[in-house]
Amino acid sequence: MNDLTNSQTAILAGGCFWGMEEIIRAIPGVAKTTVGYTGGKTPDPDYEAVCTGKTGHAEAIEVMFDPAQLSYETLLDFFFRMHDPTTLNRPARRHRNAISLGDFSTPATSRNKPPRA
C-alpha cells in the first residue's frame, strides 16, 4: 500500500521493538512501521534515557495498516500470537505491554529513533 490516505494506525508495545517490527512489517496489509516509545512522562526521551527506566516509557512500534486488507482485530491476533501479555516487564520495564489505536504524535509517545543494535 503506497497511498496511506485511508490507513489506520496502531501502537503496539510488547517487548523489544526491533523483534516485533521485523515480524509485524511482514503481515499483509501493513504499510509502514516505525519504532519509538509510548506511555512515559519525559518528553522526547532518547534510548539511553528510556533504558534507565526513569522515563516511564515502553518500547513500541507504530503500525500503519490498510483496513481494507487487514482489520485491527486481525492485527491484534498476530500481536497476541507473538507476545504473551502476562510476561510483565521482561527483560526490562521498557519492554512492558501497551496497545492503542493512534500514533506517535499523541503526547505520551515519541518518535525518537533509538540506535540500532
mmCIF file of C-alpha atoms in Angstrom:
data_model
loop_
_atom_site.group_PDB
_atom_site.id
_atom_site.type_symbol
_atom_site.label_atom_id
_atom_site.label_comp_id
_atom_site.label_asym_id
_atom_site.label_seq_id
_atom_site.Cartn_x
_atom_site.Cartn_y
_atom_site.Cartn_z
ATOM 1 C CA MET A 1 0.000 0.000 0.000
ATOM 2 C CA ASN A 2 1.728 3.179 -1.156
ATOM 3 C CA ASP A 3 -1.162 5.580 -0.538
ATOM 4 C CA LEU A 4 -1.532 5.984 3.234
ATOM 5 C CA THR A 5 -4.609 8.237 2.956
ATOM 6 C CA ASN A 6 -7.043 5.592 4.225
ATOM 7 C CA SER A 7 -4.641 3.867 6.582
ATOM 8 C CA GLN A 8 -5.231 3.315 10.278
ATOM 9 C CA THR A 9 -2.529 3.463 12.905
ATOM 10 C CA ALA A 10 -1.947 1.329 15.986
ATOM 11 C CA ILE A 11 0.734 1.486 18.684
ATOM 12 C CA LEU A 12 1.895 -1.899 19.955
ATOM 13 C CA ALA A 13 4.322 -2.409 22.834
ATOM 14 C CA GLY A 14 5.224 -5.943 23.745
ATOM 15 C CA GLY A 15 8.931 -6.358 24.166
ATOM 16 C CA CYS A 16 11.908 -5.366 22.103
ATOM 17 C CA PHE A 17 10.627 -3.204 19.261
ATOM 18 C CA TRP A 18 13.228 -4.451 16.761
ATOM 19 C CA GLY A 19 11.958 -8.036 17.038
ATOM 20 C CA MET A 20 8.298 -7.029 16.945
ATOM 21 C CA GLU A 21 8.827 -4.711 13.996
ATOM 22 C CA GLU A 22 10.536 -7.428 11.960
ATOM 23 C CA ILE A 23 7.554 -9.778 12.357
ATOM 24 C CA ILE A 24 4.753 -7.218 12.005
ATOM 25 C CA ARG A 25 6.127 -5.493 8.906
ATOM 26 C CA ALA A 26 5.760 -8.825 7.046
ATOM 27 C CA ILE A 27 1.994 -9.075 7.694
ATOM 28 C CA PRO A 28 -0.042 -8.473 4.504
ATOM 29 C CA GLY A 29 -1.798 -5.107 4.778
ATOM 30 C CA VAL A 30 0.879 -3.465 6.942
ATOM 31 C CA ALA A 31 2.057 -0.401 5.047
ATOM 32 C CA LYS A 32 4.667 1.089 7.368
ATOM 33 C CA THR A 33 6.223 0.556 10.777
ATOM 34 C CA THR A 34 8.154 2.986 12.959
ATOM 35 C CA VAL A 35 9.864 2.199 16.258
ATOM 36 C CA GLY A 36 9.660 4.552 19.226
ATOM 37 C CA TYR A 37 8.402 4.817 22.788
ATOM 38 C CA THR A 38 4.988 5.109 24.450
ATOM 39 C CA GLY A 39 3.465 5.722 27.854
ATOM 40 C CA GLY A 40 6.110 7.849 29.535
ATOM 41 C CA LYS A 41 6.307 11.159 31.314
ATOM 42 C CA THR A 42 9.528 12.537 29.802
ATOM 43 C CA PRO A 43 9.075 14.481 26.563
ATOM 44 C CA ASP A 44 11.122 13.143 23.635
ATOM 45 C CA PRO A 45 13.355 10.705 25.523
ATOM 46 C CA ASP A 46 16.346 9.132 23.851
ATOM 47 C CA TYR A 47 17.256 5.443 24.006
ATOM 48 C CA GLU A 48 19.700 5.889 26.885
ATOM 49 C CA ALA A 49 17.089 7.729 28.982
ATOM 50 C CA VAL A 50 14.448 5.067 28.329
ATOM 51 C CA CYS A 51 16.940 2.332 29.283
ATOM 52 C CA THR A 52 17.310 3.874 32.759
ATOM 53 C CA GLY A 53 13.668 3.017 33.464
ATOM 54 C CA LYS A 54 13.077 6.511 34.843
ATOM 55 C CA THR A 55 11.105 7.965 31.914
ATOM 56 C CA GLY A 56 8.194 5.536 32.232
ATOM 57 C CA HIS A 57 8.243 4.736 28.508
ATOM 58 C CA ALA A 58 7.859 1.341 26.857
ATOM 59 C CA GLU A 59 9.482 0.353 23.571
ATOM 60 C CA ALA A 60 6.750 0.329 20.929
ATOM 61 C CA ILE A 61 6.062 0.241 17.220
ATOM 62 C CA GLU A 62 3.692 2.431 15.281
ATOM 63 C CA VAL A 63 1.909 0.296 12.684
ATOM 64 C CA MET A 64 0.184 1.916 9.720
ATOM 65 C CA PHE A 65 -2.121 -0.562 8.023
ATOM 66 C CA ASP A 66 -4.747 -0.727 5.296
ATOM 67 C CA PRO A 67 -8.070 -1.641 6.963
ATOM 68 C CA ALA A 68 -9.348 -2.952 3.609
ATOM 69 C CA GLN A 69 -6.609 -5.623 3.734
ATOM 70 C CA LEU A 70 -6.037 -6.045 7.480
ATOM 71 C CA SER A 71 -8.509 -5.402 10.281
ATOM 72 C CA TYR A 72 -7.425 -4.017 13.646
ATOM 73 C CA GLU A 73 -8.693 -7.242 15.247
ATOM 74 C CA THR A 74 -6.547 -9.383 12.925
ATOM 75 C CA LEU A 75 -3.525 -7.202 13.632
ATOM 76 C CA LEU A 76 -4.096 -7.786 17.357
ATOM 77 C CA ASP A 77 -4.438 -11.538 16.714
ATOM 78 C CA PHE A 78 -0.944 -11.503 15.181
ATOM 79 C CA PHE A 79 0.362 -9.415 18.093
ATOM 80 C CA PHE A 80 -1.021 -11.763 20.758
ATOM 81 C CA ARG A 81 0.311 -14.835 18.954
ATOM 82 C CA MET A 82 3.846 -13.445 19.183
ATOM 83 C CA HIS A 83 3.533 -11.773 22.579
ATOM 84 C CA ASP A 84 2.223 -13.079 25.913
ATOM 85 C CA PRO A 85 0.855 -10.069 27.842
ATOM 86 C CA THR A 86 1.288 -11.920 31.143
ATOM 87 C CA THR A 87 5.099 -11.619 30.842
ATOM 88 C CA LEU A 88 5.390 -8.373 32.776
ATOM 89 C CA ASN A 89 8.436 -6.171 32.097
ATOM 90 C CA ARG A 90 10.612 -8.893 30.556
ATOM 91 C CA PRO A 91 13.512 -8.494 30.240
ATOM 92 C CA ALA A 92 13.193 -4.846 31.367
ATOM 93 C CA ARG A 93 10.484 -2.318 32.275
ATOM 94 C CA ARG A 94 10.849 -0.670 28.857
ATOM 95 C CA HIS A 95 9.626 -3.992 27.389
ATOM 96 C CA ARG A 96 6.190 -3.867 29.052
ATOM 97 C CA ASN A 97 2.809 -4.197 27.328
ATOM 98 C CA ALA A 98 0.721 -1.443 25.752
ATOM 99 C CA ILE A 99 -1.777 -1.199 22.893
ATOM 100 C CA SER A 100 -3.508 1.854 21.456
ATOM 101 C CA LEU A 101 -5.237 2.905 18.290
ATOM 102 C CA GLY A 102 -3.449 6.123 17.399
ATOM 103 C CA ASP A 103 0.034 7.258 16.506
ATOM 104 C CA PHE A 104 3.285 8.592 17.940
ATOM 105 C CA SER A 105 2.000 12.173 17.699
ATOM 106 C CA THR A 106 -0.010 11.699 20.918
ATOM 107 C CA PRO A 107 1.529 13.389 23.985
ATOM 108 C CA ALA A 108 2.844 10.260 25.748
ATOM 109 C CA THR A 109 4.685 8.898 22.730
ATOM 110 C CA SER A 110 7.934 9.670 20.965
ATOM 111 C CA ARG A 111 9.386 9.046 17.520
ATOM 112 C CA ASN A 112 12.958 9.476 18.718
ATOM 113 C CA LYS A 113 14.835 6.882 16.748
ATOM 114 C CA PRO A 114 16.780 4.568 19.047
ATOM 115 C CA PRO A 115 20.179 3.272 17.987
ATOM 116 C CA ARG A 116 20.012 0.008 16.032
ATOM 117 C CA ALA A 117 21.687 -2.788 17.999
#
